[in-house]
Coordinates of C-alpha atoms in Angstrom, one line a residue:
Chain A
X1405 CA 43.9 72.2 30.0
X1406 CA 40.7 70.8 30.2
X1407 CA 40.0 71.4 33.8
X1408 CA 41.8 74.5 34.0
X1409 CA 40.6 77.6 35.9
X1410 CA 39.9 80.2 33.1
X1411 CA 39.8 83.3 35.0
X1412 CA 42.8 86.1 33.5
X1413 CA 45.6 85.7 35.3
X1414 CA 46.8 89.2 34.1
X1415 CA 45.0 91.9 32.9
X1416 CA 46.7 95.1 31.0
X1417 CA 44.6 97.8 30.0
X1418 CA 45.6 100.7 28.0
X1419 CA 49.2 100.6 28.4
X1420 CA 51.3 103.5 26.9
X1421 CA 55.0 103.7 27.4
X1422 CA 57.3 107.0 26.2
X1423 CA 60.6 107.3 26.7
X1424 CA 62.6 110.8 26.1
X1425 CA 59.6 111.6 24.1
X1426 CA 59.4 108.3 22.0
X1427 CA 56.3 106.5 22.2
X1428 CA 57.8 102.9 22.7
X1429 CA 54.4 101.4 23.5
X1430 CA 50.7 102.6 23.1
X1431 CA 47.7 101.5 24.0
X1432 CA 48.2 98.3 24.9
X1433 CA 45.2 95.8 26.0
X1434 CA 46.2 91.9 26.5
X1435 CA 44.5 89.5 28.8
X1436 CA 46.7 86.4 29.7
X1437 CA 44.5 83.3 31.3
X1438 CA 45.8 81.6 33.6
X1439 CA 47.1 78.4 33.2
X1440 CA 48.0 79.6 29.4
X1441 CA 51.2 79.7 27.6
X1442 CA 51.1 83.3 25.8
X1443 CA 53.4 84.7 23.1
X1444 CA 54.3 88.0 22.3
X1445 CA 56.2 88.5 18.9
X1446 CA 56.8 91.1 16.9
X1447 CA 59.9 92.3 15.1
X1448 CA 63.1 94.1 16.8
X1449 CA 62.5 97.4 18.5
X1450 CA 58.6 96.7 18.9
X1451 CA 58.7 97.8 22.9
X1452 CA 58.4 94.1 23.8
X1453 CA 61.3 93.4 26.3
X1454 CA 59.7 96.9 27.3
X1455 CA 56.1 95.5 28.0
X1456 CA 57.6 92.5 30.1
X1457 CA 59.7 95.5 31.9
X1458 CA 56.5 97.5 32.7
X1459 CA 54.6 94.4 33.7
X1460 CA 57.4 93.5 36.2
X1461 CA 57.5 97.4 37.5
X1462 CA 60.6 98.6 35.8
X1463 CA 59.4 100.8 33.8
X1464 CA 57.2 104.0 34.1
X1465 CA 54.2 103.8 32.0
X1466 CA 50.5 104.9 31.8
X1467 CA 47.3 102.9 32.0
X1468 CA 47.2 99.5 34.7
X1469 CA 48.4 96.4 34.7
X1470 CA 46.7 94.0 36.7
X1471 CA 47.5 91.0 38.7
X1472 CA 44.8 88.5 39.9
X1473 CA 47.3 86.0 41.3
X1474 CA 45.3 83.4 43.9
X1475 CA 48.7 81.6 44.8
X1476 CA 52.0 82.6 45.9
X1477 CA 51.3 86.1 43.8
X1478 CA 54.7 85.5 42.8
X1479 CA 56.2 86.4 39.0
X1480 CA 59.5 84.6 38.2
X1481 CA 61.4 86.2 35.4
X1482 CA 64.0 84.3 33.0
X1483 CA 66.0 87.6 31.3
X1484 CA 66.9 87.1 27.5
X1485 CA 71.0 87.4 28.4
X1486 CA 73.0 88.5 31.0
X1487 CA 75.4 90.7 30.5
X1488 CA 78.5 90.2 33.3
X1489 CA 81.9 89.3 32.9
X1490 CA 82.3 85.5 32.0
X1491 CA 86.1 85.4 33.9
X1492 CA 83.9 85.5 37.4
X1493 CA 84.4 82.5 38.9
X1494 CA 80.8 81.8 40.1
X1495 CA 79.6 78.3 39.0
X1496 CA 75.9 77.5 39.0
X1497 CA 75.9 76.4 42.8
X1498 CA 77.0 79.8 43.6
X1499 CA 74.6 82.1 41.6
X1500 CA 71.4 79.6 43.0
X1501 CA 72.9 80.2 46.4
X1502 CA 73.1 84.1 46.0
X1503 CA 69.3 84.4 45.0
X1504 CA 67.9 82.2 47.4
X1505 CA 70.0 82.6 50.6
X1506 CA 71.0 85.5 52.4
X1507 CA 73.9 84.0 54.4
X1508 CA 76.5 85.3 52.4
X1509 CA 78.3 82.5 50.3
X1510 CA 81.7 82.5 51.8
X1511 CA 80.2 81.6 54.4
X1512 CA 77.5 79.2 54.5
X1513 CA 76.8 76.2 54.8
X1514 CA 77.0 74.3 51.2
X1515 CA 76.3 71.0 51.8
X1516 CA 73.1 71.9 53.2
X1517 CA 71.9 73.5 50.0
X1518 CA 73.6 71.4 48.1
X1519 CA 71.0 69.3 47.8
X1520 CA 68.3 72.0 47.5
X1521 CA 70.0 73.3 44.6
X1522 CA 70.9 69.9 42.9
X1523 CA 66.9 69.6 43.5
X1524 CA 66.1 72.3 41.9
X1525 CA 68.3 72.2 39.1
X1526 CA 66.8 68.5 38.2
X1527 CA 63.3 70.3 37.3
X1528 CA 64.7 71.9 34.2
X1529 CA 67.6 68.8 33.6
X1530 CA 70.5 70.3 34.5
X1531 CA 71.6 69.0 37.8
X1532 CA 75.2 67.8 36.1
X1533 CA 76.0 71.8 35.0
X1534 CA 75.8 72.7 39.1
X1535 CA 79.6 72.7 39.4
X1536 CA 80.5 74.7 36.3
X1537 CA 81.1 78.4 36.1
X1538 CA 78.0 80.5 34.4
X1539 CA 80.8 82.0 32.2
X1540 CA 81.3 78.5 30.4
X1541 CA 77.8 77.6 29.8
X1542 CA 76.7 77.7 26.6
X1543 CA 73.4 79.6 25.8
X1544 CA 71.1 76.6 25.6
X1545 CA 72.5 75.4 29.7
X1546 CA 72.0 78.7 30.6
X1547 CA 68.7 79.4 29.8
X1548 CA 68.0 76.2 31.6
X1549 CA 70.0 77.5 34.7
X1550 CA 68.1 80.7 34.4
X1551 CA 64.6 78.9 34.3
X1552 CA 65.8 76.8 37.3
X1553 CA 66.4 80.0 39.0
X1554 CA 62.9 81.8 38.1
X1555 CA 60.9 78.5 39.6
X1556 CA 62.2 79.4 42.8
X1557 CA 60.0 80.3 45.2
X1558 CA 57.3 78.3 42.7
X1559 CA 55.9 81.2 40.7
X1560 CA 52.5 82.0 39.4
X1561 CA 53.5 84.0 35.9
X1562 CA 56.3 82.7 34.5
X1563 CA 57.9 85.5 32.2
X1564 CA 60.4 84.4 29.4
X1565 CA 62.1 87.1 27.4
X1566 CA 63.7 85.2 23.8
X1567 CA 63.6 81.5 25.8
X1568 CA 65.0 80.3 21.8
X1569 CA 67.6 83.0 21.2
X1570 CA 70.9 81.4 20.6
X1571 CA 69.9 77.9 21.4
X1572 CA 70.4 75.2 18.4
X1573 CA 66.9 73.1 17.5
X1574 CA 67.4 70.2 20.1
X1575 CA 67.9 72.6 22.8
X1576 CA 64.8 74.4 22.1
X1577 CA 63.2 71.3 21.4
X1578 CA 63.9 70.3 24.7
X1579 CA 63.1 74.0 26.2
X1580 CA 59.4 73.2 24.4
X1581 CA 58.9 70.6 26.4
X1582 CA 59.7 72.1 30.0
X1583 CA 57.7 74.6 29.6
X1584 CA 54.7 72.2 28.4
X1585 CA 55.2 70.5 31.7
X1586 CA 55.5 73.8 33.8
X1587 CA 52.1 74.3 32.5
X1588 CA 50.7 70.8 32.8
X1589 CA 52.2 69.8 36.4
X1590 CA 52.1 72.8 38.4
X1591 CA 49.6 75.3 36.5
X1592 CA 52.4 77.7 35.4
X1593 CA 50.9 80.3 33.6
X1594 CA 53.6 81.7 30.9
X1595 CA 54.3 84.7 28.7
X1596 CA 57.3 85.1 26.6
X1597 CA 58.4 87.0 23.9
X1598 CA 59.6 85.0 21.3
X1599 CA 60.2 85.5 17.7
X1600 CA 59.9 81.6 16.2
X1601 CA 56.9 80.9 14.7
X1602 CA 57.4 77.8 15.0
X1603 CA 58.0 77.4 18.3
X1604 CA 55.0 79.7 19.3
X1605 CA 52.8 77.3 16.8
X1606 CA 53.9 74.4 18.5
X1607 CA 53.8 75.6 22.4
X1608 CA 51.6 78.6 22.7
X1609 CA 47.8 79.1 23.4
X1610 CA 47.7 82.6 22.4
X1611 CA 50.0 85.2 20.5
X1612 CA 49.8 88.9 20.6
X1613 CA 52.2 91.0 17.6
X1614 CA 53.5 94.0 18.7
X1615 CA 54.8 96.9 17.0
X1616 CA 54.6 99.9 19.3
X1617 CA 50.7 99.1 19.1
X1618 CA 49.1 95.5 18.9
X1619 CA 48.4 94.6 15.4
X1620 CA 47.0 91.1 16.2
X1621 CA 45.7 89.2 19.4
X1622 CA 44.5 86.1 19.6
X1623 CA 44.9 81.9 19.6
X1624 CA 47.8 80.3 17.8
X1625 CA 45.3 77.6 16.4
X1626 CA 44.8 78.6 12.9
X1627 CA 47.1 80.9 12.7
X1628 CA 49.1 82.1 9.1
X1629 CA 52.7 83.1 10.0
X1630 CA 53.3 84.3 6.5
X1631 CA 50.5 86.9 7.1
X1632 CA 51.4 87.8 10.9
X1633 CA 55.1 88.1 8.6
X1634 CA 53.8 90.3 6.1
X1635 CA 52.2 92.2 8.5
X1636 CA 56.0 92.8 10.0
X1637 CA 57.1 93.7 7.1
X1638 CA 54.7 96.6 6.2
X1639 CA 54.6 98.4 9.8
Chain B
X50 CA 95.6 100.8 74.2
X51 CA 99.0 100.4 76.0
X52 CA 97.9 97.4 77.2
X53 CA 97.5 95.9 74.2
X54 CA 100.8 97.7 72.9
X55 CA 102.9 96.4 76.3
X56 CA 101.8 92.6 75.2
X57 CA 103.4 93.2 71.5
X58 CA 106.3 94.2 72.9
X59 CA 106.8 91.7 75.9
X60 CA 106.3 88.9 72.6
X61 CA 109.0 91.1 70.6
X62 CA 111.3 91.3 73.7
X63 CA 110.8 87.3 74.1
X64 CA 111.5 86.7 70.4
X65 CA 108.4 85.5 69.5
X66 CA 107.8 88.7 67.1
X67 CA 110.8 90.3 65.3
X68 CA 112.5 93.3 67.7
X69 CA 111.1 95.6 65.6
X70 CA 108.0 95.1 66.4
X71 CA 109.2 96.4 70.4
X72 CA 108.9 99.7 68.5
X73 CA 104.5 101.1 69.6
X74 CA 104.3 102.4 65.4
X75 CA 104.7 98.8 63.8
X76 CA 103.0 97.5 67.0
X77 CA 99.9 99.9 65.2
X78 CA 100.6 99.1 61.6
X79 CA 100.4 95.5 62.5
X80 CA 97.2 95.9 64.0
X81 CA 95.8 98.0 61.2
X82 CA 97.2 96.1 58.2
X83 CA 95.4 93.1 60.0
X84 CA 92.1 94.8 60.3
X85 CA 92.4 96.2 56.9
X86 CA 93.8 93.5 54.9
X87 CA 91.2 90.8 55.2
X88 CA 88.3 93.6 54.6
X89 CA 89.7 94.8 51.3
X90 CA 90.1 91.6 50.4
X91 CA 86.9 90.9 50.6
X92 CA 85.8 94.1 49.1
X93 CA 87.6 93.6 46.8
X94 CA 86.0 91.0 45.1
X95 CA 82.7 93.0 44.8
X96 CA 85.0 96.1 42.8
X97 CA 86.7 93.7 40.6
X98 CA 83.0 92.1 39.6
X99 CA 81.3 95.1 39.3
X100 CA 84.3 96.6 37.1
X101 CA 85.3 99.8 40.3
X102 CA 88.9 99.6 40.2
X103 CA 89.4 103.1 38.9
X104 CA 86.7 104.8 40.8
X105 CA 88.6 103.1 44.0
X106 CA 91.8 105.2 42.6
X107 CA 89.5 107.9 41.7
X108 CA 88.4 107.6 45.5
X109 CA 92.3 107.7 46.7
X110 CA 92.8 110.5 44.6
X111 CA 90.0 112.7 46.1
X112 CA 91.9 112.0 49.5
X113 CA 94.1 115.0 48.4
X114 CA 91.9 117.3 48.6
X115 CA 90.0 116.0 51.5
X116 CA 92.9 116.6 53.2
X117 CA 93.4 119.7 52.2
X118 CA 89.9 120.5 52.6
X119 CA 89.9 119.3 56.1
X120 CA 92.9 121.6 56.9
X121 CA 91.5 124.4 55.6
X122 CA 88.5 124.0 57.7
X123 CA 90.8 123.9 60.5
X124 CA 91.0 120.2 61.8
X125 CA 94.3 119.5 63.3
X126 CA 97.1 117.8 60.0
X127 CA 97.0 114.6 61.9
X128 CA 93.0 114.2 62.3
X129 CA 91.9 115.5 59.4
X130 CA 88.5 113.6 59.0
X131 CA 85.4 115.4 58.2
X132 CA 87.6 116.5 55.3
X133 CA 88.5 113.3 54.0
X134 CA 85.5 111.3 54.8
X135 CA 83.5 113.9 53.8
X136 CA 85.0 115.4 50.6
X137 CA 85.3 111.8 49.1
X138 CA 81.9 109.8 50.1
X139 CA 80.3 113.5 48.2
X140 CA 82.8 112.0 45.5
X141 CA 81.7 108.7 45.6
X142 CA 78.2 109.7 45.5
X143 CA 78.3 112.0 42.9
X144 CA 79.9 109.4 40.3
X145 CA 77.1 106.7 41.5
X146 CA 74.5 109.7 40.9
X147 CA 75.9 110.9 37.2
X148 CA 75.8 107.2 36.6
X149 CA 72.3 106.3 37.4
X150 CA 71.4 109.3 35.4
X151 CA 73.2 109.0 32.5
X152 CA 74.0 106.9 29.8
X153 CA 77.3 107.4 29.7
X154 CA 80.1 104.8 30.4
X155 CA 81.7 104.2 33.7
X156 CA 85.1 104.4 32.7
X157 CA 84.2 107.8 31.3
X158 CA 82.3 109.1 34.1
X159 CA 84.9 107.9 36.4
X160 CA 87.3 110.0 33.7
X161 CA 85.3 113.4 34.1
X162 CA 85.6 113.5 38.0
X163 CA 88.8 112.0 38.1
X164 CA 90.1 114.8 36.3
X165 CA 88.1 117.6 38.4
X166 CA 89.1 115.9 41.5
X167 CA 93.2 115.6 40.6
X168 CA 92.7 119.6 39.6
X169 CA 90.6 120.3 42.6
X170 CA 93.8 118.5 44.5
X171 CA 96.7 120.6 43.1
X172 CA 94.9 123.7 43.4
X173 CA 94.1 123.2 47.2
X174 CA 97.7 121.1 48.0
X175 CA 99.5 124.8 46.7
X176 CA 97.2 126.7 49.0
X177 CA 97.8 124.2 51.9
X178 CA 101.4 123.7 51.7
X179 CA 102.0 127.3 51.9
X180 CA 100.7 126.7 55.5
X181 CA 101.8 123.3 56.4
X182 CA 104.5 120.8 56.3
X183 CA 104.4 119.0 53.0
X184 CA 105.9 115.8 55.1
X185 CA 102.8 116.2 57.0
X186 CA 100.5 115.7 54.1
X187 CA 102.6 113.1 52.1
X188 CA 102.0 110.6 54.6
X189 CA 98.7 110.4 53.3
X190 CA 99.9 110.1 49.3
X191 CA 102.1 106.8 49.8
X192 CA 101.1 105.7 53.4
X193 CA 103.4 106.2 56.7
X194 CA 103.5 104.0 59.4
X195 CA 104.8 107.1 61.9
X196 CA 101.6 109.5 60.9
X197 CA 99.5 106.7 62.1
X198 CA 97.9 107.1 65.3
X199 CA 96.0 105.5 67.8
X200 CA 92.8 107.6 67.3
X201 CA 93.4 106.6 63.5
X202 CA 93.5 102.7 64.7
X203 CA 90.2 103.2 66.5
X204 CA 88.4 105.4 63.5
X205 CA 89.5 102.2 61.5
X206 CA 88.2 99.4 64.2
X207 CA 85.1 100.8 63.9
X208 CA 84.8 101.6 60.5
X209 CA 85.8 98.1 59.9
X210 CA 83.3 96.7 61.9
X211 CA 80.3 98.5 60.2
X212 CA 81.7 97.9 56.7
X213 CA 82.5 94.5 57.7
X214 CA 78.9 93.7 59.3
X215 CA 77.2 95.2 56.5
X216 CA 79.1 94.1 54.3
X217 CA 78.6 90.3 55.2
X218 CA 74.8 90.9 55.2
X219 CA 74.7 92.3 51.6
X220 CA 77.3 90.4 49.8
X221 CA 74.6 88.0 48.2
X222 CA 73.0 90.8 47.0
X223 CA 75.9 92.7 45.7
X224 CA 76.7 89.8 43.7
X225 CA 73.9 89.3 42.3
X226 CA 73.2 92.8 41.5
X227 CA 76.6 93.2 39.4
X228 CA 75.0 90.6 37.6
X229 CA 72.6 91.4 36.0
X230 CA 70.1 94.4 36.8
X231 CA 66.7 93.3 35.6
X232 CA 67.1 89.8 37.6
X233 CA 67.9 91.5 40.2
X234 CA 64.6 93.3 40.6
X235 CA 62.9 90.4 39.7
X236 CA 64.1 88.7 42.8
X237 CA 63.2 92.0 44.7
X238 CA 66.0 93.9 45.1
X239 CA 66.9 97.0 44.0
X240 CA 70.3 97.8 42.6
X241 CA 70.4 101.4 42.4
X242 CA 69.9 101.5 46.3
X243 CA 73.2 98.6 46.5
X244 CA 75.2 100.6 44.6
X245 CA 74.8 103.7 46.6
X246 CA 75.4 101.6 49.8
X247 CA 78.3 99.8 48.1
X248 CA 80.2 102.6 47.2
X249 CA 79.6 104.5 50.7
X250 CA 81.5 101.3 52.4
X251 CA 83.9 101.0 49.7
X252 CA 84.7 104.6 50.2
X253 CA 85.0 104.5 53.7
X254 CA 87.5 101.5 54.0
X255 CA 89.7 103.5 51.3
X256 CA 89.7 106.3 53.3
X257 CA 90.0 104.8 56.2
X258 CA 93.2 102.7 55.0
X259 CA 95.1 105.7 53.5
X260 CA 97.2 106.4 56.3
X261 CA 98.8 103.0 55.7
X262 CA 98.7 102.2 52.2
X263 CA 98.6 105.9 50.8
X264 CA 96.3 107.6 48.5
X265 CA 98.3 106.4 45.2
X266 CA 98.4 103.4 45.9
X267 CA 95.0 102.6 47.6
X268 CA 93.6 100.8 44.3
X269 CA 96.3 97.8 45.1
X270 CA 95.3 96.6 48.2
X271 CA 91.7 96.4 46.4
X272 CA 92.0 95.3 42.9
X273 CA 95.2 93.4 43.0
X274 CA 94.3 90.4 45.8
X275 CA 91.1 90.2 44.0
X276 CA 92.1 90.0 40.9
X277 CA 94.9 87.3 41.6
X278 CA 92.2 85.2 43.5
X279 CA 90.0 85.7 40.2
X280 CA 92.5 83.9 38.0
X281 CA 92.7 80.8 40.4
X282 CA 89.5 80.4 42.4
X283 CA 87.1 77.5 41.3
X284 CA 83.7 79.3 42.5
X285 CA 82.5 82.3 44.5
X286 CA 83.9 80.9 48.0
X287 CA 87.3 80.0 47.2
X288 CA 86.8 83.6 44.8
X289 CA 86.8 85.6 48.8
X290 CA 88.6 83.5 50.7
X291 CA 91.9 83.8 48.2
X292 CA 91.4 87.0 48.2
X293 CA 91.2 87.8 51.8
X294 CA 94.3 85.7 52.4
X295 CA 96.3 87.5 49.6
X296 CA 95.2 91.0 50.8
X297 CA 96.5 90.1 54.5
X298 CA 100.0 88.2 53.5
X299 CA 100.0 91.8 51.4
X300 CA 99.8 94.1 53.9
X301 CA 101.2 91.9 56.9
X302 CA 104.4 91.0 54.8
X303 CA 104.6 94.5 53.0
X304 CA 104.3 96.0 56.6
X305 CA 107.1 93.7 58.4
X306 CA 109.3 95.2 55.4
X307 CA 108.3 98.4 55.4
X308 CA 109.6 98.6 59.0
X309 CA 112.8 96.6 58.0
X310 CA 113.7 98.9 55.0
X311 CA 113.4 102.6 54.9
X312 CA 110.7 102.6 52.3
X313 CA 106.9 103.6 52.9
X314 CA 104.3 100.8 53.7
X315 CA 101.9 101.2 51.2
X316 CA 104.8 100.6 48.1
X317 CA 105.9 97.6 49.7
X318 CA 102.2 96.2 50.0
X319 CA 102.4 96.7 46.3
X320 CA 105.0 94.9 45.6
X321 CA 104.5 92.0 47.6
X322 CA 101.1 92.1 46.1
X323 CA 101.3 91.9 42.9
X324 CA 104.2 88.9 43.5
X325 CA 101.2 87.5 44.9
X326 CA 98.8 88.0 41.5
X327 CA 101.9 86.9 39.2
X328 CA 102.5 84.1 41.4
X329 CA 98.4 83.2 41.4
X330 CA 98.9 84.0 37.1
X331 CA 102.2 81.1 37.1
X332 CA 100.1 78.6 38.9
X333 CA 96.8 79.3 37.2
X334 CA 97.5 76.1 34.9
X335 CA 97.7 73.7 38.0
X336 CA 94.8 75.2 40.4
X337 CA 92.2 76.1 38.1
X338 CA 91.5 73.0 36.4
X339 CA 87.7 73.3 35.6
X340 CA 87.8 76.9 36.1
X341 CA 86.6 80.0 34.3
X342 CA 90.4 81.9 33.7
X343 CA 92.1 78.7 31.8
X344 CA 93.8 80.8 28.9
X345 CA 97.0 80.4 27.5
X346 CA 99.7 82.2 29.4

């Protein structure tokens, strides 16, 4: 970190989101350096998968959201689940193939990419799962598939929705330490939402708790989960 | 087209083809159930994934009254294709439009104008067949090989080959929309715009196949291949492929019948279908070692 370029990577200033009336988000400010790790937590229903949403331009919203990206510009995006139907026979070759060719699968050329993908599936340690269907993966390989996916074209915001959800302590663990190196090797800059304190202790720069409004922004050094808790509790 | 009909026939006439096949209608339905056939196939596989099979029979079902339709705006009872075409893309487009509007379920929306459109259909079929043949309209309900003509064979050439291009081009992206939405747009594409494009070439292969399947029975040449390659495919590839080669032993076979027994075409491709998807269900055990359909039988 110690020669890291500290300009922000992302910049979001005054950002309000209202659905059928609802105020899901308001006023949201949050400044994510690059080369940082960032956390946003909060408890369920806070508008947080909604604030990665508007920052990828899925959803309508007022104030701006800045990018001042210096490399590829590019934001990969690992979703928290996928919803599709698991009797699909697509194995992990196949959905790696669909995002980053457009010769249609049936017909191209796999040997070529086989490599490529095996590649590319050995960043986040999973080359071995490249031949089983995503519908037999458990959630801890998936995620891993899904990361494998999001470095692809090399991004320069990495955005995590619940990397931990439904993955057992090794796995995350293990998880902890990718990201680490995403950050250390090629200058990744991440945000995730995540809801272990823990885990944001142990890998995160920087935590901002939501609740349709920020109620705390700032470096997970020194941080006391049981207050950031309380503060849960009472909103 | 003679030409092409005069070298069936020489083949037939030389035994290499069956004798029916000296007769220019199966010469036709051959044709078309081999253009048709691998395409649904294919097409298939995108309706199964992204859960369309009843808006593919909802699709069939509007056929009624774009026939009717189409009549009633005058177009001859063998031509009748600004009225189908027509009458069921608007269809198409309105349950992809309620959809992307809504949040209600696609079964239900699918239910709502599948309802409206099988009224619409009865209402307009009494007002037709007061003026026309009923035999001239059932063709298009369960699929005749006689109503099938050649300007039908070329409206489906060239449908087939836009689908088919297009298709090809998009399948990656039709895949990995049905997916998962939010990935998609993350890797840039937009899936509202898919689906809308989706649906408008599913629509016009159904429509353009009902002449020799039928209008009931549209949803098998679709779902059924698809769904048999489903239970026995290892990945995506083998997923298309299985299916493409079901759909065309379907309709080839179910054709080759048809023209041997006095029974339309599109319940024999049916039948010989879904032999296909119980024989792909019996095997399941010994091909899809590995694979994602392994439960108990």
């Amino acid at each position: 970190m110690s020669d890291m370029d500290e300009h922000n990577l992302l910049e979001i200033d005054g950002l309000s989101v209202a659905l059928r009336g609802n105020r899901i988000l308001e006023d949201i400010n949050l400044c994510v350096p690059k080369g940082h790790i960032h956390a946003l937590t909060g408890p369920n229903g806070a508008g947080k998968t909604t604030l990665m949403r508007s920052i990828m331009g899925g959803m309508p919203h007022k104030g701006t959201i800045r990018f001042l990206f210096r490399e590829s510009g590019r934001v990969g995006y690992v979703p928290q689940f996928l919803d599709f139907d698991h009797s699909v026979p697509i194995t992990v070759f196949d959905f790696l193939f669909l995002m980053l060719k457009k010769m249609p699968v049936f017909l191209g050329r796999r040997r070529a990419m086989r490599a490529k993908i095996e590649e590319l599936l050995t960043a986040t340690d999973c080359a071995h799962l490249i031949d089983r269907c995503v519908g037999q993966l458990s959630g801890g390989e998936f995620r891993r598939v899904l990361l494998a996916q999001a470095l692809t074209p090399k991004p320069e915001l990495l955005l995590l929705d619940e990397p931990a959800s439904n993955i057992d302590e090794v796995g995350i663990r293990h998880f902890e330490e990718m990201l680490l190196n995403l950050r250390e090797e090629h200058g990744i800059t991440i945000l995730m939402v995540c809801h272990s304190m823990d885990m944001i202790s142990r890998t995160c720069d920087a935590v901002t708790a939501v609740n349709r409004k920020i109620f705390y922004d700032g470096p997970t050094q020194g941080l006391d989960h049981s207050d950031l808790l309380q503060q849960y509790t009472f909103l | 087209m003679d030409f092409i009909y005069d070298i069936f026939k020489s083949w037939a006439a030389d035994g290499y083809l069956p004798a029916i096949f000296e007769h220019t209608f199966m010469i036709r339905g051959l044709l078309a159930a081999l253009i048709i056939g691998p395409l649904l196939g294919a097409v298939g596989t995108v309706v199964v994934t992204k859960k369309l099979s009843f808006f593919t029979q909802t699709i069939g079902n509007a056929a009624m009254s774009g026939v009717a339709i189409g009549l009633l705006l005058g177009e001859p009872v063998d031509g009748t294709y600004a009225g189908l075409y027509g009458f069921c893309l608007v269809v198409a487009l309105l349950i992809t439009f309620v959809k992307n509007r809504t949040r209600l379920a696609n079964d239900t929306i699918i239910g709502v104008v599948l309802a409206q459109v099988l009224g619409l259909g009865i209402i307009l079929m009494i007002v037709v067949t007061s003026q026309f043949n009923i035999h001239q309209i059932e063709g298009i309900l369960f699929g005749s090989l006689i109503t099938l003509n050649d300007n039908d064979l070329i409206a489906l050439t060239i449908a087939s080959l836009v689908v088919g291009t297009l298709f090809a081009f998009n399948f990656n992206r039709f895949m990995l929309a049905s997916f998962n939405r939010t990935l998609a747009k993350a890797r840039g594409i937009s899936p509202v715009f898919l689906e809308y494009l989706f649906v408008t070439l599913m629509t016009i292969m159904v429509v353009s196949s009902l002449k020799l399947i039928g209008a009931l029975l549209v949803l098998v040449l679709i779902v059924v291949p698809a769904a048999g390659a489903q239970l026995v495919a290892p990945n995506l590839r083998w997923f298309v492929w299985l299916s493409v080669i079901f759909s065309t032993i379907s309709t080839a076979s179910g054709l080759l019948l048809s023209g041997i027994l006095p029974v339309p075409s599109g319940a024999v491709i049916a039948l010989v279908s879904s032999i296909l998807f119980y024989g792909a269900l019996v095997s399941r055990p010994l091909l899809c070692r590995g694979g994602p359909n392994q439960g108990e039988i």
